[in-house]
Short mmCIF file of C-alpha atoms in Angstrom, two decimals:
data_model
loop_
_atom_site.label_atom_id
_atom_site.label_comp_id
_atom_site.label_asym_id
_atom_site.label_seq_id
_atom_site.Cartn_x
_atom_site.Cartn_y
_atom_site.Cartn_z
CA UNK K 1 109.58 41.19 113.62
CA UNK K 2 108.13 44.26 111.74
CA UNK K 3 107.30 44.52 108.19
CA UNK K 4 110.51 45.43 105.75
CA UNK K 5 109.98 49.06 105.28
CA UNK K 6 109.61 47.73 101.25
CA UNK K 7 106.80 45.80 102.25
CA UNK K 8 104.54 49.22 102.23
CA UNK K 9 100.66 49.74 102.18
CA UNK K 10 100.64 52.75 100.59
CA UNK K 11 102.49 55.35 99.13
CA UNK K 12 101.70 58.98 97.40
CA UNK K 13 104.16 61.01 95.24
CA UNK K 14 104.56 64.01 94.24
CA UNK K 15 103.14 65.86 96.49
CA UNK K 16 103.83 69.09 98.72
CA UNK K 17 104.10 67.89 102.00
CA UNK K 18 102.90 70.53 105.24
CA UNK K 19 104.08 67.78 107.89
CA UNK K 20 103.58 70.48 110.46
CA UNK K 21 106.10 68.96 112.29
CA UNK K 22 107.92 72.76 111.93
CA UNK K 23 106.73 75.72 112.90
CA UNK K 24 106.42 77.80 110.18
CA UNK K 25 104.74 75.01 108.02
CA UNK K 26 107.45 74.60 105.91
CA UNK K 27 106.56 72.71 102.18
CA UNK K 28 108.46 69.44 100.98
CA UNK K 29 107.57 70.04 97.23
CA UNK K 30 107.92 67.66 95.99
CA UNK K 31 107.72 64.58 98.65
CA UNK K 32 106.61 61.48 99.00
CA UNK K 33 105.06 59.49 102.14
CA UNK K 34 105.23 55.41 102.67
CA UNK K 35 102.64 53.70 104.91
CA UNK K 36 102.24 50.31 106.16
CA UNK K 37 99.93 49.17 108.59
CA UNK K 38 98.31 52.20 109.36
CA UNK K 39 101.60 54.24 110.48
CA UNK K 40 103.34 56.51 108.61
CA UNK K 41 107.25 54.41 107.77
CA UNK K 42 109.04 56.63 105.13
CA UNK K 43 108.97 60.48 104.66
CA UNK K 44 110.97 62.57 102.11
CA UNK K 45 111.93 64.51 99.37
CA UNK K 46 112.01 63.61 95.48
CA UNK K 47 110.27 60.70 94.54
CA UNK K 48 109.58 57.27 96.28
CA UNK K 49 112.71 55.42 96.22
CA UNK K 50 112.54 52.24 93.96
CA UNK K 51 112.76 49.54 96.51
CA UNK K 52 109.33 50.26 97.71
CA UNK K 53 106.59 48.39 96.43
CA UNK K 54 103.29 49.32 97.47
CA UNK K 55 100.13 47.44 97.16
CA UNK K 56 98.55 51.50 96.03
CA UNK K 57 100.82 53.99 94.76
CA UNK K 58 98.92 57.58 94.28
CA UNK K 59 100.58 60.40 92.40
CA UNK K 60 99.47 63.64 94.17
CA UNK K 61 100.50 65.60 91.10
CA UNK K 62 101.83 68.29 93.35
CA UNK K 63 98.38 68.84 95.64
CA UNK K 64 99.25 69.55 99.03
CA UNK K 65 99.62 66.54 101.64
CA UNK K 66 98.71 67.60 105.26
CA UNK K 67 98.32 65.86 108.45
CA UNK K 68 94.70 64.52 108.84
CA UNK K 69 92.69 67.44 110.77
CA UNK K 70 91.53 66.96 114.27
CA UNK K 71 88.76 69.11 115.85
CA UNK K 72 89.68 69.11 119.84
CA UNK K 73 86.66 70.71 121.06
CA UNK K 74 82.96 69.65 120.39
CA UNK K 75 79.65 69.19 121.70
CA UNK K 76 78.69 67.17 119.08
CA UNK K 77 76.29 64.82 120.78
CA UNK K 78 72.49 66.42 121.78
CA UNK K 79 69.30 66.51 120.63
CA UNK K 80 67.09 69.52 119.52
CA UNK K 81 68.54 72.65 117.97
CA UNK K 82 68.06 76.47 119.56
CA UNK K 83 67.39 78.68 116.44
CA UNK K 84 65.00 80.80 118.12
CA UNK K 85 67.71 81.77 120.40
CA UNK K 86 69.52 83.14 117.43
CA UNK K 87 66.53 84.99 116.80
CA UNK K 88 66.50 86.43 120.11
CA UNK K 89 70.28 87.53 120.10
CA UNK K 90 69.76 89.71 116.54
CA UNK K 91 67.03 91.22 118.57
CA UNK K 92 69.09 92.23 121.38
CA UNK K 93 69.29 89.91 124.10
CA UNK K 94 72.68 88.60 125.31
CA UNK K 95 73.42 85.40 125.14
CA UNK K 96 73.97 85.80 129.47
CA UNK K 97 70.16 86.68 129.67
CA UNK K 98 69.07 83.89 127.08
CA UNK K 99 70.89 81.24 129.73
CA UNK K 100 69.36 83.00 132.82
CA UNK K 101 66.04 83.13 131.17
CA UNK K 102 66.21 79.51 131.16
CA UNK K 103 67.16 78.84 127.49
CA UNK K 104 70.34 78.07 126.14
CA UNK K 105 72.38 74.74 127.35
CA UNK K 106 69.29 73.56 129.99
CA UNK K 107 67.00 74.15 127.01
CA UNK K 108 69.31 71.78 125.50
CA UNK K 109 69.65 69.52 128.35
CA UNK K 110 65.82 68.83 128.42
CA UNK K 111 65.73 67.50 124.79
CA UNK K 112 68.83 65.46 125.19
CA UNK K 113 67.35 63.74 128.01
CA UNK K 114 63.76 63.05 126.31
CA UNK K 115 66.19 61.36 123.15
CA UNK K 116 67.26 57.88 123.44
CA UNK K 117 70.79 56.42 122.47
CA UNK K 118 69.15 55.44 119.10
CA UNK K 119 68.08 58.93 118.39
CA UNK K 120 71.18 61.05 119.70
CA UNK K 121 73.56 58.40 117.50
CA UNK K 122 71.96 59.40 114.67
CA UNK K 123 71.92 63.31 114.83
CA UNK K 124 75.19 63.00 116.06
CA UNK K 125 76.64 60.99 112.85
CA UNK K 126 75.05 63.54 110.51
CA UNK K 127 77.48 65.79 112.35
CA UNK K 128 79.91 64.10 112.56
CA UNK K 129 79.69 62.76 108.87
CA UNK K 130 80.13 66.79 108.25
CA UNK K 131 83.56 66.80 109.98
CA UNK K 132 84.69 64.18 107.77
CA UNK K 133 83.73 65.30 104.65
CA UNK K 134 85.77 68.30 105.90
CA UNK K 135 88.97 66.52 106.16
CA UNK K 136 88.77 65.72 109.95
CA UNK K 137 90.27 62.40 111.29
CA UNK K 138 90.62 63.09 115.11
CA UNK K 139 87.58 64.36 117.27
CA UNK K 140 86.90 65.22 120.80
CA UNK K 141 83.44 64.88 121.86
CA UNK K 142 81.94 66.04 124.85
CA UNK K 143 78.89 64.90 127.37
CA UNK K 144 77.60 67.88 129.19
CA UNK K 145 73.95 68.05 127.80
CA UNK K 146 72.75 65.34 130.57
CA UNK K 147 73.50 66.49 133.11
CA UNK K 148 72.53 63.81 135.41
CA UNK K 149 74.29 60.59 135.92
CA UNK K 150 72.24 58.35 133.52
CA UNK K 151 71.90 61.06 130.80
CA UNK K 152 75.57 61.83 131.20
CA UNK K 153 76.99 58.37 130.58
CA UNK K 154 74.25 58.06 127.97
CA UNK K 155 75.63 60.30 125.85
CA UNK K 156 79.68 58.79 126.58
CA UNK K 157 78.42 55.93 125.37
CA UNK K 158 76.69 57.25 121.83
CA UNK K 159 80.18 58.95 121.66
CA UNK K 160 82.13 56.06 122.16
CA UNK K 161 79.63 54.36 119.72
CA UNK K 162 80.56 56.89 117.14
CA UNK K 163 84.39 56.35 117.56
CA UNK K 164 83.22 52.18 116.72
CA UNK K 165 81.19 52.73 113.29
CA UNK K 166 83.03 55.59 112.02
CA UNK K 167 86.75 55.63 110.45
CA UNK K 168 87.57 58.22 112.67
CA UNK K 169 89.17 58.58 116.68
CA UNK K 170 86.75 59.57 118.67
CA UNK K 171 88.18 61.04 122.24
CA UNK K 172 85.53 61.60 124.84
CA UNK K 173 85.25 64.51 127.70
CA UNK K 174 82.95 64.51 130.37
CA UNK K 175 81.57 67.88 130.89
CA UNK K 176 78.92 67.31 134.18
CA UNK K 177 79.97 70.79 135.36
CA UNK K 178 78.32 72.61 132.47
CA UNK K 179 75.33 74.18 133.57
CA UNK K 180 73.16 73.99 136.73
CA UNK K 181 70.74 71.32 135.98
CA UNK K 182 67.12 73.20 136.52
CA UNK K 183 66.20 70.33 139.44
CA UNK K 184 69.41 72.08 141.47
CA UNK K 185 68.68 75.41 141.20
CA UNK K 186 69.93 77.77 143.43
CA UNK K 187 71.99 74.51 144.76
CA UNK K 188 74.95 74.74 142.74
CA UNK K 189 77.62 73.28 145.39
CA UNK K 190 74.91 70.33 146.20
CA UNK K 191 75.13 69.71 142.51
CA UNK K 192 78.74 69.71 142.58
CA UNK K 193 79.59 67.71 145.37
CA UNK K 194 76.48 65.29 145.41
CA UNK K 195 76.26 64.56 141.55
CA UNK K 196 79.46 65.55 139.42
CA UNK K 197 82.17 64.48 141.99
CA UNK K 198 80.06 61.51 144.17
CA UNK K 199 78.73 60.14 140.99
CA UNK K 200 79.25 61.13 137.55
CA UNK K 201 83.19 61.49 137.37
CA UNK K 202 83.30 57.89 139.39
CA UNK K 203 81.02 56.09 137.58
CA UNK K 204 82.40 57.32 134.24
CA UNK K 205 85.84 56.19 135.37
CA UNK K 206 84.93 53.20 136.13
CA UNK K 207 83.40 52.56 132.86
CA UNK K 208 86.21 53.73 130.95
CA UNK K 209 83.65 56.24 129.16
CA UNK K 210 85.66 59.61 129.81
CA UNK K 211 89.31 60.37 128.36
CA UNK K 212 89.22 63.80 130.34
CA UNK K 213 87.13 65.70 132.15
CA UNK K 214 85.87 69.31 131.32
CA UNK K 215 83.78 72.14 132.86
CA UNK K 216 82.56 75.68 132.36
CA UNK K 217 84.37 78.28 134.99
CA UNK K 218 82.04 81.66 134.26
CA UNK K 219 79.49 83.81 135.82
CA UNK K 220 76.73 81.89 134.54
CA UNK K 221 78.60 78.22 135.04
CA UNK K 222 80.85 77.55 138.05
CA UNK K 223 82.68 79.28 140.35
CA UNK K 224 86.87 78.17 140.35
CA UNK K 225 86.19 76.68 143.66
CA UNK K 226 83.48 74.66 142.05
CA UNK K 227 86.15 73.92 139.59
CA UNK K 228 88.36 72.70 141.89
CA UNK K 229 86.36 70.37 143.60
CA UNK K 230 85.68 68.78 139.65
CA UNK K 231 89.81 69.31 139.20
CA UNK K 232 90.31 67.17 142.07
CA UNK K 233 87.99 64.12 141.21
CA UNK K 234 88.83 64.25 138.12
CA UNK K 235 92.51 63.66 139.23
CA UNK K 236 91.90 61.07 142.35
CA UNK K 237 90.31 58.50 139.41
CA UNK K 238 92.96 59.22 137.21
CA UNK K 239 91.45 61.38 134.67
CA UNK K 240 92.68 64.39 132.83
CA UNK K 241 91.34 68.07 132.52
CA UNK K 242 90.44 70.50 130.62
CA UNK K 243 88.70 73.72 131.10
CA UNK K 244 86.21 76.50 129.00
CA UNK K 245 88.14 79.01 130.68
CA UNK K 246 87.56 83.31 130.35
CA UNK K 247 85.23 83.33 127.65
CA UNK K 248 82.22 86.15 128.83
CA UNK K 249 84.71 87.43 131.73
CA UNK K 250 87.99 86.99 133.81
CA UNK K 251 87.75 83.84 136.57
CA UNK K 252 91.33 83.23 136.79
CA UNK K 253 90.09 79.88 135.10
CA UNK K 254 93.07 79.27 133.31
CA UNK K 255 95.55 79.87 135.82
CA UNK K 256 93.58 77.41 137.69
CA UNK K 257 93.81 74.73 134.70
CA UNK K 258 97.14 75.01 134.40
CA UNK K 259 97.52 74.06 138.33
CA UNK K 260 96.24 70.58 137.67
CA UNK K 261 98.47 70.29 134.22
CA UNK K 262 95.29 70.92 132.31
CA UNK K 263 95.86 69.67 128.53
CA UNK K 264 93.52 72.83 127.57
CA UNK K 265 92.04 75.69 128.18
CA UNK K 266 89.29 77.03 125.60
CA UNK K 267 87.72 79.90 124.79
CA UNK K 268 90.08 82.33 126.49
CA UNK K 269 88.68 85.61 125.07
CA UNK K 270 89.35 87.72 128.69
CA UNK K 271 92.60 85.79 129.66
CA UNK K 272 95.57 87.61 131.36
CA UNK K 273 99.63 88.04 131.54
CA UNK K 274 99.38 85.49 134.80
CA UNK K 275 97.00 83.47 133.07
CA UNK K 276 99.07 83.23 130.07
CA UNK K 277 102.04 82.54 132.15
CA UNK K 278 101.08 79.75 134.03
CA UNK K 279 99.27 77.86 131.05
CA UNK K 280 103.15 78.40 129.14
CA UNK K 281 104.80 77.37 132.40
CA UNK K 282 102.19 73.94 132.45
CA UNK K 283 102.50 72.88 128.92
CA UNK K 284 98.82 73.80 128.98
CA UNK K 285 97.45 74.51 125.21
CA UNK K 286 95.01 77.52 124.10
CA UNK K 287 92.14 76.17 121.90
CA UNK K 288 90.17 79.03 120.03
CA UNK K 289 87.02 78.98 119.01
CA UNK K 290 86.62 81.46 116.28
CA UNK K 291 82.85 80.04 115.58
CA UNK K 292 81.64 80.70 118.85
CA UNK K 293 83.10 84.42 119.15
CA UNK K 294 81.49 85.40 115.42
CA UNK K 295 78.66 83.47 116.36
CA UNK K 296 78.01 85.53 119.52
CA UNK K 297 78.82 88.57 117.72
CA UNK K 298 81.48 88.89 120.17
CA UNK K 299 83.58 92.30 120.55
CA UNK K 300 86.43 91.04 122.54
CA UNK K 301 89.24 89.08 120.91
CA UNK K 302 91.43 86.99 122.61
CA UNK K 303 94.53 87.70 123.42
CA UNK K 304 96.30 86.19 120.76
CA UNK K 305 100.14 88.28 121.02
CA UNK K 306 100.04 87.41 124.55
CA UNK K 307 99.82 83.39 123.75
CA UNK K 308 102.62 84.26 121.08
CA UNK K 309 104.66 86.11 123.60
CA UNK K 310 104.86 83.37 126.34
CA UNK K 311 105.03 80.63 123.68
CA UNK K 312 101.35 78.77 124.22
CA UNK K 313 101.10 76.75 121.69
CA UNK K 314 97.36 77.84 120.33
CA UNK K 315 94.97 75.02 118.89
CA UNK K 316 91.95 76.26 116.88
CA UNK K 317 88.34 73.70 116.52
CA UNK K 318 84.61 74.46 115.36
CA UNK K 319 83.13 73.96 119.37
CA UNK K 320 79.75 72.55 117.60
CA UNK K 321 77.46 72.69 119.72
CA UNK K 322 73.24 74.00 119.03
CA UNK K 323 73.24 77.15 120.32
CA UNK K 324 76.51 79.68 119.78
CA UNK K 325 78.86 77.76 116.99
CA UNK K 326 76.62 75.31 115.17
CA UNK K 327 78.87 74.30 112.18
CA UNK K 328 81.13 71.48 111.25
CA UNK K 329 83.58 73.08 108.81
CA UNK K 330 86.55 73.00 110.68
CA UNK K 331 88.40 74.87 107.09
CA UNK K 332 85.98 77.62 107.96
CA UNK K 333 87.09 78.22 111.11
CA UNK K 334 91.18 78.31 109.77
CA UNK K 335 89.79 81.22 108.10
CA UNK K 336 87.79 82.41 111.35
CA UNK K 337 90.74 82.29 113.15
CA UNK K 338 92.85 84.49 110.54
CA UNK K 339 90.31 87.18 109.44
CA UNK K 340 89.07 87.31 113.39
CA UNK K 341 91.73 87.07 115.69
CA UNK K 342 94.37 87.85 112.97
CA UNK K 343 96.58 84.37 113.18
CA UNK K 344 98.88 83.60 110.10
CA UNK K 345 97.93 80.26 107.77
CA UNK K 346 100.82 78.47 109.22
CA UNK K 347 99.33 79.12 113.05
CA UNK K 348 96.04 77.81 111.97
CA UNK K 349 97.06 75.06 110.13
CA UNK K 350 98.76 73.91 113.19
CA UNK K 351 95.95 74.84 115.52
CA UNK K 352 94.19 71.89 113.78
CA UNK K 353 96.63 69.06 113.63
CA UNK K 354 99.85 69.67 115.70
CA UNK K 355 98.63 71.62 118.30
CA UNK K 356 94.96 70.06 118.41
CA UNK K 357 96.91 66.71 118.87
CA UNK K 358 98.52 67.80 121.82
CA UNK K 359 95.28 69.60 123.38
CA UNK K 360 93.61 65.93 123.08
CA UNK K 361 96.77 64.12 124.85
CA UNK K 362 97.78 62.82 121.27
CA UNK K 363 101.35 64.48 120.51
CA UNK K 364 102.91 61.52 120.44
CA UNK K 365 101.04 59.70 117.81
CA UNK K 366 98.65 62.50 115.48
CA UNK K 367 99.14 65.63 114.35
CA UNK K 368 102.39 65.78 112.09
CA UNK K 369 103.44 63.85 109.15
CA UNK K 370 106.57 62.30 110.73
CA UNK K 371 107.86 58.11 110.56
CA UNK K 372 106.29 56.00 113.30
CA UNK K 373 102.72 58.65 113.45
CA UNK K 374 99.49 57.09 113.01
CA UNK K 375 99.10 57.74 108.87
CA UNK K 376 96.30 60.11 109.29
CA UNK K 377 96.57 62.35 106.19
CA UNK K 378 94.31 64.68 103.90
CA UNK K 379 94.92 66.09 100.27
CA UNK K 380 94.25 69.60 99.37
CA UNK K 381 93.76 70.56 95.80
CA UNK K 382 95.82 73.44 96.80
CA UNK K 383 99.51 74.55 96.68
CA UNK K 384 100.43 76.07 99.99
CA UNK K 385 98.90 75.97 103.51
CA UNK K 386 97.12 79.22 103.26
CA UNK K 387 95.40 78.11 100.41
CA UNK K 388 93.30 76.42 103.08
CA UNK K 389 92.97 79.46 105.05
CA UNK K 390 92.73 81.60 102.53
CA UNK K 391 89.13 80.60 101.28
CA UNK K 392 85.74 81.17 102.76
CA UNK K 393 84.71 77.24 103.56
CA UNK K 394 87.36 75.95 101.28
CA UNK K 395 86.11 72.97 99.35
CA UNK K 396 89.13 71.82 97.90
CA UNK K 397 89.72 68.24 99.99
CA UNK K 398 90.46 65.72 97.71
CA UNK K 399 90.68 62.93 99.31
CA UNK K 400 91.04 61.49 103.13
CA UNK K 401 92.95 58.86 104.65
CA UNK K 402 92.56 57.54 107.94
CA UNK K 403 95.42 54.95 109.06
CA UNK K 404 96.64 54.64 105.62
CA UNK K 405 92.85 53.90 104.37
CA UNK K 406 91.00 55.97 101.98
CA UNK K 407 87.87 56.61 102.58
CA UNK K 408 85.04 58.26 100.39
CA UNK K 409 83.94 61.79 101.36
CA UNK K 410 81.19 62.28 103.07
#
């Protein structure tokens, strides 16, 4: 038998409650929430009722209660960092000619394999340490800096590791079909065919190290029939997929996501109508990445009415990654995502719990405040949602709690 729902964990009053369980964000002010063992067991309005007796009770004194955030797309594990590149961009060059120049992710790629698993945990903990303090709870990690099958489970496996010492989830991506490795150049299907789909996606499988599987559809990644091949090994072992779909130009990436029930597409700056319509039609979510498009200096916004008009539910994370969205301030990019491509504070808000639950394959248990969901939760000193929006890097987190447990900011 359960625990009597009396028999609580934890409970905090007085609060305003964004469960984002609602579309429009809507306030409980004030409300309480009741935890025990790590899942959310009582949510409502007024104060706690009497019969509850909690082991810690925490008056909120009417700061706002969301859903614990959760960043659904990063590269969070690599070595190195590519600052001169930024350099190089004020001075002109395109971030297109950086990559064929041979800089930007193989430059990446060379460090990350020179690191050990020692060396990549730890740069990636600063990082992720950052998220944290930040109010995340939930974060997707992905490989794609190997590039090679050792390198490529190498850095699963500091992921996974991550997930272990950290009160945080950690859900892991492979991402082989990132860039042409320099030892295949010019030999992009052999690549393909002989490394990401005979090895890499099988071997990760096996090893339980991937949750999904990713890759980069563009003029300077793979082509969609490329992608396809990855789509299709990805499915035979049993594996998700996800996509970095129409960022620097139009590949009909999305459309092809959504064919295989993709739980994301990202990026999405040059999407279109039939794109749009077949991610709506395949329950297929749209993650922006606001960092990466002011990063870039980017001119070309995605198309954000056309994801309202066909109803794609539209996730928002920081995409950290070296070299074109190197932060961890997933608050900052709420207000990326408003001042940039013009969402409201109740969109962004659920772009990083609701909807960034379901881009990971987590709907069912993260995301909303709502009885029987995993009690991730974070407390704003703030009234309203868009006072988290509203700020440039808004500092105002109070206090995190991950599966009922708080923790101390990082």
């Amino acid at each position: 038998m359960g625990r009597p729902v009396s028999a609580v964990d934890l409970v905090i009053r007085h609060a305003r409650i964004a469960s984002c369980a609602d579309d429009a964000c809507a306030v409980i002010a004030p409300g309480h929430v009741a935890v025990a063992d790590g899942r959310i067991v009582a949510v409502g309005s007024g104060d706690a009722p009497a019969s509850l007796d909690p082991a810690r009770d925490i008056d909120a004194g009417g700061a706002l209660l969301t859903p614990g955030l959760i960043d659904c797309h990063t590269h969070l594990v690599y070595a190195g960092d590519r600052a001169r590149e930024f350099e190089l961009r004020l001075q002109g060059a395109s971030y297109e000619e950086i990559a064929r120049a041979g800089g930007g992710i193989v430059s990446t790629v060379r460090l990350t394999r020179e690191a050990d698993e020692a060396a990549l945990h730890a740069a990636a903990a600063t990082r992720l340490r950052a998220l944290m303090g930040h109010g995340v709870t939930t974060v997707e990690i992905k490989s794609g800096y190997g590039l090679a099958l050792d390198h490529e489970l190498k850095c699963l496996r500091v992921a996974r590791a991550l997930g272990r010492d950290f009160p945080v989830d950690v859900r892991t991506t492979l991402l082989s079909a990132h860039a042409l490795p320099p030892e295949y150049a010019g030999r992009a299907d052999k690549y393909i065919d002989d490394v990401v789909v005979a090895q890499i996606i099988p071997e990760a499988a096996r090893l339980q190290l991937a949750d999904a599987v990713d890759a980069f559809c563009e003029t300077i990644g793979f082509t969609p029939a490329q992608t396809r091949r990855v789509f299709e090994a990805a499915r035979a072992h049993g594996l998700p997929v996800k996509l970095h779909a129409e960022q620097l130009s139009n590949q009909h990436g999305a459309a092809l996501a959504a064919e295989f029930g993709a739980l994301s597409a990202d990026h999405l700056e040059h999407l279109d109508d039939a794109g749009a319509a077949a991610m709506a039609r395949a329950g297929t979510v749209a993650v922006l990445l606001p960092g990466a498009y002011y990063f870039l200096r980017d001119t070309h916004l995605p198309p954000i009415d056309l994801l309202r008009r066909h109803r794609v539910p539209m996730a928002v994370a920081t995409d950290c990654n070296p070299g074109t969205s190197p932060t961890t301030h997933l608050p900052l990019m709420l207000n990326m995502a408003c001042t940039l491509f013009r969402l409201t504070p109740a969109e962004a808000l659920l772009g990083v719990t609701r909807h960034a639950a379901r881009a990971l394959g987590l709907a069912a248990t993260h995301g909303t405040i709502e009885v029987g969901k995993v009690a991730d939760l974070c407390l704003w000193n703030v009234e309203h949602p868009a006072g988290l929006a509203g700020e440039i890097g808004c500092g105002a987190l109070r206090a995190r709690f991950k599966r009922g447990v708080q923790h101390p900011l990082q």
